[in-house]
Amino acid sequence: GQNIDQPTEMTATEGAIVQINCTYQTSGFNGLFWYQQHAGEAPTFLSYNVLDGLEEKGRFSSFLSRSKGYSYLLLKELQMKDSASYLCAGVNSNSGYALNFGKGTSLLVTP
Amino acid sequence: EAQVTQNPRYLITVTGKKLTVTCSQNMNHEYMSWYRQDPGLGLRQIYYSMNVEVTDKGDVPEGYKVSRKEKRNFPLILESPSPNQTSLYFCASRDTGSATNEKLFFGSGTQLSVL
């Protein structure tokens, strides 16, 4: 794996902004994905970054710094339905281009 | 509708009784993969397949077998299930094996309990 690290849990208030960080080992790195997963459901794709910088897509944005082995997912105008687990995953060319997932960050949005 | 279909959705079995979890995709994808998800451990790859008749071990292959005789199907076989294989299993696919920018499409998951 690529030792993907992300916080286990976060709590934020409805309407606020939250940033979920992810760090990874850079060896064999070939791109980084963010997925959202509601309890008991399949992960669904949120974003993909391979170049440095910020990718914005509606209320969600994702940032990547390849030199630092660092990414974050930014969620704006939080809604109750955003309560879910957010999975950071790195593409590793050293292992058949497998997607190596972090353990996920469980986000709770409170009223 | 483009999708990855897994069956069954829920399965309860006993130790040692062989079982197969089926996975089928209708997107003509080359790459297919199996993951298991356990609390506190996240998604871990069991096996993957870059194309028909090409399979390889992921991070946690022990106790599992796979086959890829046809492009659309990638069954997961547990020859002699044990309680430590109780988990939530996901099948996933993407267009090509070596592409780095293609997202994975996931099946709905199979919750397996081995008693």
PDB file of N, CA and C in Angstrom, chain A residues 53-108:
ATOM      1  N   GLY A  53      -2.685  21.477  -7.282  1.00  0.00           N
ATOM      2  CA  GLY A  53      -3.674  22.541  -7.359  1.00  0.00           C
ATOM      3  C   GLY A  53      -5.033  22.105  -6.883  1.00  0.00           C
ATOM      4  N   LEU A  54      -5.969  23.016  -7.072  1.00  0.00           N
ATOM      5  CA  LEU A  54      -7.323  22.840  -6.572  1.00  0.00           C
ATOM      6  C   LEU A  54      -8.276  22.535  -7.714  1.00  0.00           C
ATOM      7  N   GLU A  55      -9.097  21.501  -7.533  1.00  0.00           N
ATOM      8  CA  GLU A  55     -10.152  21.162  -8.479  1.00  0.00           C
ATOM      9  C   GLU A  55     -11.485  21.423  -7.794  1.00  0.00           C
ATOM     10  N   GLU A  56     -12.286  22.297  -8.395  1.00  0.00           N
ATOM     11  CA  GLU A  56     -13.552  22.637  -7.773  1.00  0.00           C
ATOM     12  C   GLU A  56     -14.718  22.025  -8.539  1.00  0.00           C
ATOM     13  N   LYS A  57     -15.660  21.478  -7.774  1.00  0.00           N
ATOM     14  CA  LYS A  57     -16.825  20.849  -8.381  1.00  0.00           C
ATOM     15  C   LYS A  57     -18.015  21.088  -7.467  1.00  0.00           C
ATOM     16  N   GLY A  58     -18.699  22.203  -7.697  1.00  0.00           N
ATOM     17  CA  GLY A  58     -19.845  22.537  -6.864  1.00  0.00           C
ATOM     18  C   GLY A  58     -19.441  22.834  -5.433  1.00  0.00           C
ATOM     19  N   ARG A  59     -20.096  22.186  -4.488  1.00  0.00           N
ATOM     20  CA  ARG A  59     -19.774  22.428  -3.078  1.00  0.00           C
ATOM     21  C   ARG A  59     -18.507  21.725  -2.644  1.00  0.00           C
ATOM     22  N   PHE A  60     -18.026  20.805  -3.467  1.00  0.00           N
ATOM     23  CA  PHE A  60     -16.841  20.022  -3.098  1.00  0.00           C
ATOM     24  C   PHE A  60     -15.631  20.467  -3.915  1.00  0.00           C
ATOM     25  N   SER A  61     -14.483  20.567  -3.263  1.00  0.00           N
ATOM     26  CA  SER A  61     -13.222  20.871  -3.947  1.00  0.00           C
ATOM     27  C   SER A  61     -12.163  19.921  -3.420  1.00  0.00           C
ATOM     28  N   SER A  62     -11.183  19.614  -4.244  1.00  0.00           N
ATOM     29  CA  SER A  62     -10.091  18.764  -3.801  1.00  0.00           C
ATOM     30  C   SER A  62      -8.779  19.388  -4.221  1.00  0.00           C
ATOM     31  N   PHE A  63      -7.801  19.299  -3.326  1.00  0.00           N
ATOM     32  CA  PHE A  63      -6.496  19.910  -3.533  1.00  0.00           C
ATOM     33  C   PHE A  63      -5.420  18.851  -3.464  1.00  0.00           C
ATOM     34  N   LEU A  64      -4.365  19.052  -4.263  1.00  0.00           N
ATOM     35  CA  LEU A  64      -3.244  18.116  -4.253  1.00  0.00           C
ATOM     36  C   LEU A  64      -1.928  18.871  -4.266  1.00  0.00           C
ATOM     37  N   SER A  65      -0.978  18.389  -3.440  1.00  0.00           N
ATOM     38  CA  SER A  65       0.408  18.829  -3.513  1.00  0.00           C
ATOM     39  C   SER A  65       1.258  17.567  -3.643  1.00  0.00           C
ATOM     40  N   ARG A  66       1.780  17.324  -4.830  1.00  0.00           N
ATOM     41  CA  ARG A  66       2.549  16.092  -5.071  1.00  0.00           C
ATOM     42  C   ARG A  66       3.863  16.107  -4.299  1.00  0.00           C
ATOM     43  N   SER A  67       4.493  17.263  -4.216  1.00  0.00           N
ATOM     44  CA  SER A  67       5.792  17.310  -3.547  1.00  0.00           C
ATOM     45  C   SER A  67       5.663  17.031  -2.057  1.00  0.00           C
ATOM     46  N   LYS A  68       4.516  17.379  -1.485  1.00  0.00           N
ATOM     47  CA  LYS A  68       4.312  17.171  -0.056  1.00  0.00           C
ATOM     48  C   LYS A  68       3.561  15.884   0.258  1.00  0.00           C
ATOM     49  N   GLY A  69       3.082  15.187  -0.754  1.00  0.00           N
ATOM     50  CA  GLY A  69       2.301  13.978  -0.512  1.00  0.00           C
ATOM     51  C   GLY A  69       1.053  14.286   0.299  1.00  0.00           C
ATOM     52  N   TYR A  70       0.326  15.311  -0.136  1.00  0.00           N
ATOM     53  CA  TYR A  70      -0.773  15.845   0.673  1.00  0.00           C
ATOM     54  C   TYR A  70      -1.945  16.220  -0.205  1.00  0.00           C
ATOM     55  N   SER A  71      -3.128  15.902   0.290  1.00  0.00           N
ATOM     56  CA  SER A  71      -4.357  16.287  -0.389  1.00  0.00           C
ATOM     57  C   SER A  71      -5.385  16.675   0.650  1.00  0.00           C
ATOM     58  N   TYR A  72      -6.350  17.459   0.252  1.00  0.00           N
ATOM     59  CA  TYR A  72      -7.511  17.674   1.113  1.00  0.00           C
ATOM     60  C   TYR A  72      -8.777  17.762   0.291  1.00  0.00           C
ATOM     61  N   LEU A  73      -9.879  17.424   0.947  1.00  0.00           N
ATOM     62  CA  LEU A  73     -11.212  17.566   0.384  1.00  0.00           C
ATOM     63  C   LEU A  73     -11.906  18.659   1.176  1.00  0.00           C
ATOM     64  N   LEU A  74     -12.440  19.630   0.471  1.00  0.00           N
ATOM     65  CA  LEU A  74     -13.107  20.764   1.098  1.00  0.00           C
ATOM     66  C   LEU A  74     -14.594  20.689   0.799  1.00  0.00           C
ATOM     67  N   LEU A  75     -15.405  20.673   1.829  1.00  0.00           N
ATOM     68  CA  LEU A  75     -16.843  20.637   1.655  1.00  0.00           C
ATOM     69  C   LEU A  75     -17.422  21.939   2.180  1.00  0.00           C
ATOM     70  N   LYS A  76     -18.135  22.648   1.309  1.00  0.00           N
ATOM     71  CA  LYS A  76     -18.719  23.938   1.694  1.00  0.00           C
ATOM     72  C   LYS A  76     -20.222  23.791   1.887  1.00  0.00           C
ATOM     73  N   GLU A  77     -20.794  24.753   2.609  1.00  0.00           N
ATOM     74  CA  GLU A  77     -22.244  24.797   2.814  1.00  0.00           C
ATOM     75  C   GLU A  77     -22.775  23.411   3.200  1.00  0.00           C
ATOM     76  N   LEU A  78     -22.203  22.882   4.250  1.00  0.00           N
ATOM     77  CA  LEU A  78     -22.507  21.516   4.654  1.00  0.00           C
ATOM     78  C   LEU A  78     -24.006  21.284   4.832  1.00  0.00           C
ATOM     79  N   GLN A  79     -24.439  20.118   4.386  1.00  0.00           N
ATOM     80  CA  GLN A  79     -25.819  19.686   4.551  1.00  0.00           C
ATOM     81  C   GLN A  79     -25.826  18.398   5.368  1.00  0.00           C
ATOM     82  N   MET A  80     -26.959  18.116   5.975  1.00  0.00           N
ATOM     83  CA  MET A  80     -27.065  16.922   6.814  1.00  0.00           C
ATOM     84  C   MET A  80     -26.721  15.660   6.012  1.00  0.00           C
ATOM     85  N   LYS A  81     -27.095  15.659   4.737  1.00  0.00           N
ATOM     86  CA  LYS A  81     -26.848  14.478   3.908  1.00  0.00           C
ATOM     87  C   LYS A  81     -25.370  14.245   3.617  1.00  0.00           C
ATOM     88  N   ASP A  82     -24.522  15.233   3.963  1.00  0.00           N
ATOM     89  CA  ASP A  82     -23.078  15.059   3.779  1.00  0.00           C
ATOM     90  C   ASP A  82     -22.469  14.189   4.880  1.00  0.00           C
ATOM     91  N   SER A  83     -23.236  13.842   5.889  1.00  0.00           N
ATOM     92  CA  SER A  83     -22.754  12.921   6.918  1.00  0.00           C
ATOM     93  C   SER A  83     -22.481  11.579   6.250  1.00  0.00           C
ATOM     94  N   ALA A  84     -21.213  11.199   6.245  1.00  0.00           N
ATOM     95  CA  ALA A  84     -20.790   9.997   5.518  1.00  0.00           C
ATOM     96  C   ALA A  84     -19.322   9.761   5.827  1.00  0.00           C
ATOM     97  N   SER A  85     -18.797   8.693   5.272  1.00  0.00           N
ATOM     98  CA  SER A  85     -17.368   8.443   5.355  1.00  0.00           C
ATOM     99  C   SER A  85     -16.723   8.922   4.058  1.00  0.00           C
ATOM    100  N   TYR A  86     -15.579   9.581   4.161  1.00  0.00           N
ATOM    101  CA  TYR A  86     -14.876  10.099   2.989  1.00  0.00           C
ATOM    102  C   TYR A  86     -13.543   9.377   2.870  1.00  0.00           C
ATOM    103  N   LEU A  87     -13.363   8.742   1.724  1.00  0.00           N
ATOM    104  CA  LEU A  87     -12.222   7.862   1.505  1.00  0.00           C
ATOM    105  C   LEU A  87     -11.228   8.509   0.563  1.00  0.00           C
ATOM    106  N   CYS A  88      -9.999   8.589   1.005  1.00  0.00           N
ATOM    107  CA  CYS A  88      -8.888   9.059   0.190  1.00  0.00           C
ATOM    108  C   CYS A  88      -8.220   7.820  -0.408  1.00  0.00           C
ATOM    109  N   ALA A  89      -7.900   7.844  -1.701  1.00  0.00           N
ATOM    110  CA  ALA A  89      -7.313   6.658  -2.330  1.00  0.00           C
ATOM    111  C   ALA A  89      -6.252   7.076  -3.342  1.00  0.00           C
ATOM    112  N   GLY A  90      -5.088   6.460  -3.266  1.00  0.00           N
ATOM    113  CA  GLY A  90      -3.996   6.757  -4.180  1.00  0.00           C
ATOM    114  C   GLY A  90      -3.811   5.658  -5.200  1.00  0.00           C
ATOM    115  N   VAL A  91      -3.486   6.054  -6.433  1.00  0.00           N
ATOM    116  CA  VAL A  91      -3.175   5.098  -7.490  1.00  0.00           C
ATOM    117  C   VAL A  91      -1.698   4.777  -7.402  1.00  0.00           C
ATOM    118  N   ASN A  92      -1.381   3.502  -7.328  1.00  0.00           N
ATOM    119  CA  ASN A  92       0.004   3.085  -7.147  1.00  0.00           C
ATOM    120  C   ASN A  92       0.478   2.295  -8.355  1.00  0.00           C
ATOM    121  N   SER A  93       1.368   2.898  -9.137  1.00  0.00           N
ATOM    122  CA  SER A  93       1.857   2.205 -10.334  1.00  0.00           C
ATOM    123  C   SER A  93       2.794   1.057  -9.984  1.00  0.00           C
ATOM    124  N   ASN A  94       3.226   0.984  -8.733  1.00  0.00           N
ATOM    125  CA  ASN A  94       4.109  -0.109  -8.311  1.00  0.00           C
ATOM    126  C   ASN A  94       3.343  -1.388  -7.990  1.00  0.00           C
ATOM    127  N   SER A  95       2.014  -1.336  -7.994  1.00  0.00           N
ATOM    128  CA  SER A  95       1.220  -2.523  -7.666  1.00  0.00           C
ATOM    129  C   SER A  95       0.032  -2.637  -8.604  1.00  0.00           C
ATOM    130  N   GLY A  96       0.323  -2.690  -9.894  1.00  0.00           N
ATOM    131  CA  GLY A  96      -0.734  -2.914 -10.880  1.00  0.00           C
ATOM    132  C   GLY A  96      -1.753  -1.802 -10.949  1.00  0.00           C
ATOM    133  N   TYR A  97      -1.347  -0.579 -10.643  1.00  0.00           N
ATOM    134  CA  TYR A  97      -2.258   0.575 -10.690  1.00  0.00           C
ATOM    135  C   TYR A  97      -3.470   0.364  -9.793  1.00  0.00           C
ATOM    136  N   ALA A  98      -3.238  -0.332  -8.701  1.00  0.00           N
ATOM    137  CA  ALA A  98      -4.314  -0.561  -7.740  1.00  0.00           C
ATOM    138  C   ALA A  98      -4.671   0.744  -7.058  1.00  0.00           C
ATOM    139  N   LEU A  99      -5.900   0.826  -6.625  1.00  0.00           N
ATOM    140  CA  LEU A  99      -6.349   1.966  -5.851  1.00  0.00           C
ATOM    141  C   LEU A  99      -6.211   1.582  -4.381  1.00  0.00           C
ATOM    142  N   ASN A 100      -5.287   2.240  -3.677  1.00  0.00           N
ATOM    143  CA  ASN A 100      -5.063   1.956  -2.263  1.00  0.00           C
ATOM    144  C   ASN A 100      -5.832   2.963  -1.422  1.00  0.00           C
ATOM    145  N   PHE A 101      -6.723   2.465  -0.593  1.00  0.00           N
ATOM    146  CA  PHE A 101      -7.602   3.338   0.172  1.00  0.00           C
ATOM    147  C   PHE A 101      -7.067   3.599   1.568  1.00  0.00           C
ATOM    148  N   GLY A 102      -7.303   4.816   2.037  1.00  0.00           N
ATOM    149  CA  GLY A 102      -7.131   5.097   3.442  1.00  0.00           C
ATOM    150  C   GLY A 102      -8.283   4.482   4.221  1.00  0.00           C
ATOM    151  N   LYS A 103      -8.235   4.599   5.547  1.00  0.00           N
ATOM    152  CA  LYS A 103      -9.264   3.976   6.383  1.00  0.00           C
ATOM    153  C   LYS A 103     -10.562   4.772   6.410  1.00  0.00           C
ATOM    154  N   GLY A 104     -10.533   5.960   5.821  1.00  0.00           N
ATOM    155  CA  GLY A 104     -11.747   6.755   5.754  1.00  0.00           C
ATOM    156  C   GLY A 104     -11.904   7.706   6.921  1.00  0.00           C
ATOM    157  N   THR A 105     -12.544   8.827   6.644  1.00  0.00           N
ATOM    158  CA  THR A 105     -12.865   9.814   7.669  1.00  0.00           C
ATOM    159  C   THR A 105     -14.374   9.872   7.808  1.00  0.00           C
ATOM    160  N   SER A 106     -14.866   9.553   8.992  1.00  0.00           N
ATOM    161  CA  SER A 106     -16.303   9.592   9.236  1.00  0.00           C
ATOM    162  C   SER A 106     -16.692  11.011   9.623  1.00  0.00           C
ATOM    163  N   LEU A 107     -17.488  11.668   8.793  1.00  0.00           N
ATOM    164  CA  LEU A 107     -17.915  13.046   9.028  1.00  0.00           C
ATOM    165  C   LEU A 107     -19.345  13.061   9.539  1.00  0.00           C
ATOM    166  N   LEU A 108     -19.541  13.725  10.662  1.00  0.00           N
ATOM    167  CA  LEU A 108     -20.880  13.905  11.212  1.00  0.00           C
ATOM    168  C   LEU A 108     -21.246  15.382  11.098  1.00  0.00           C
TER     169      LEU A 108
END
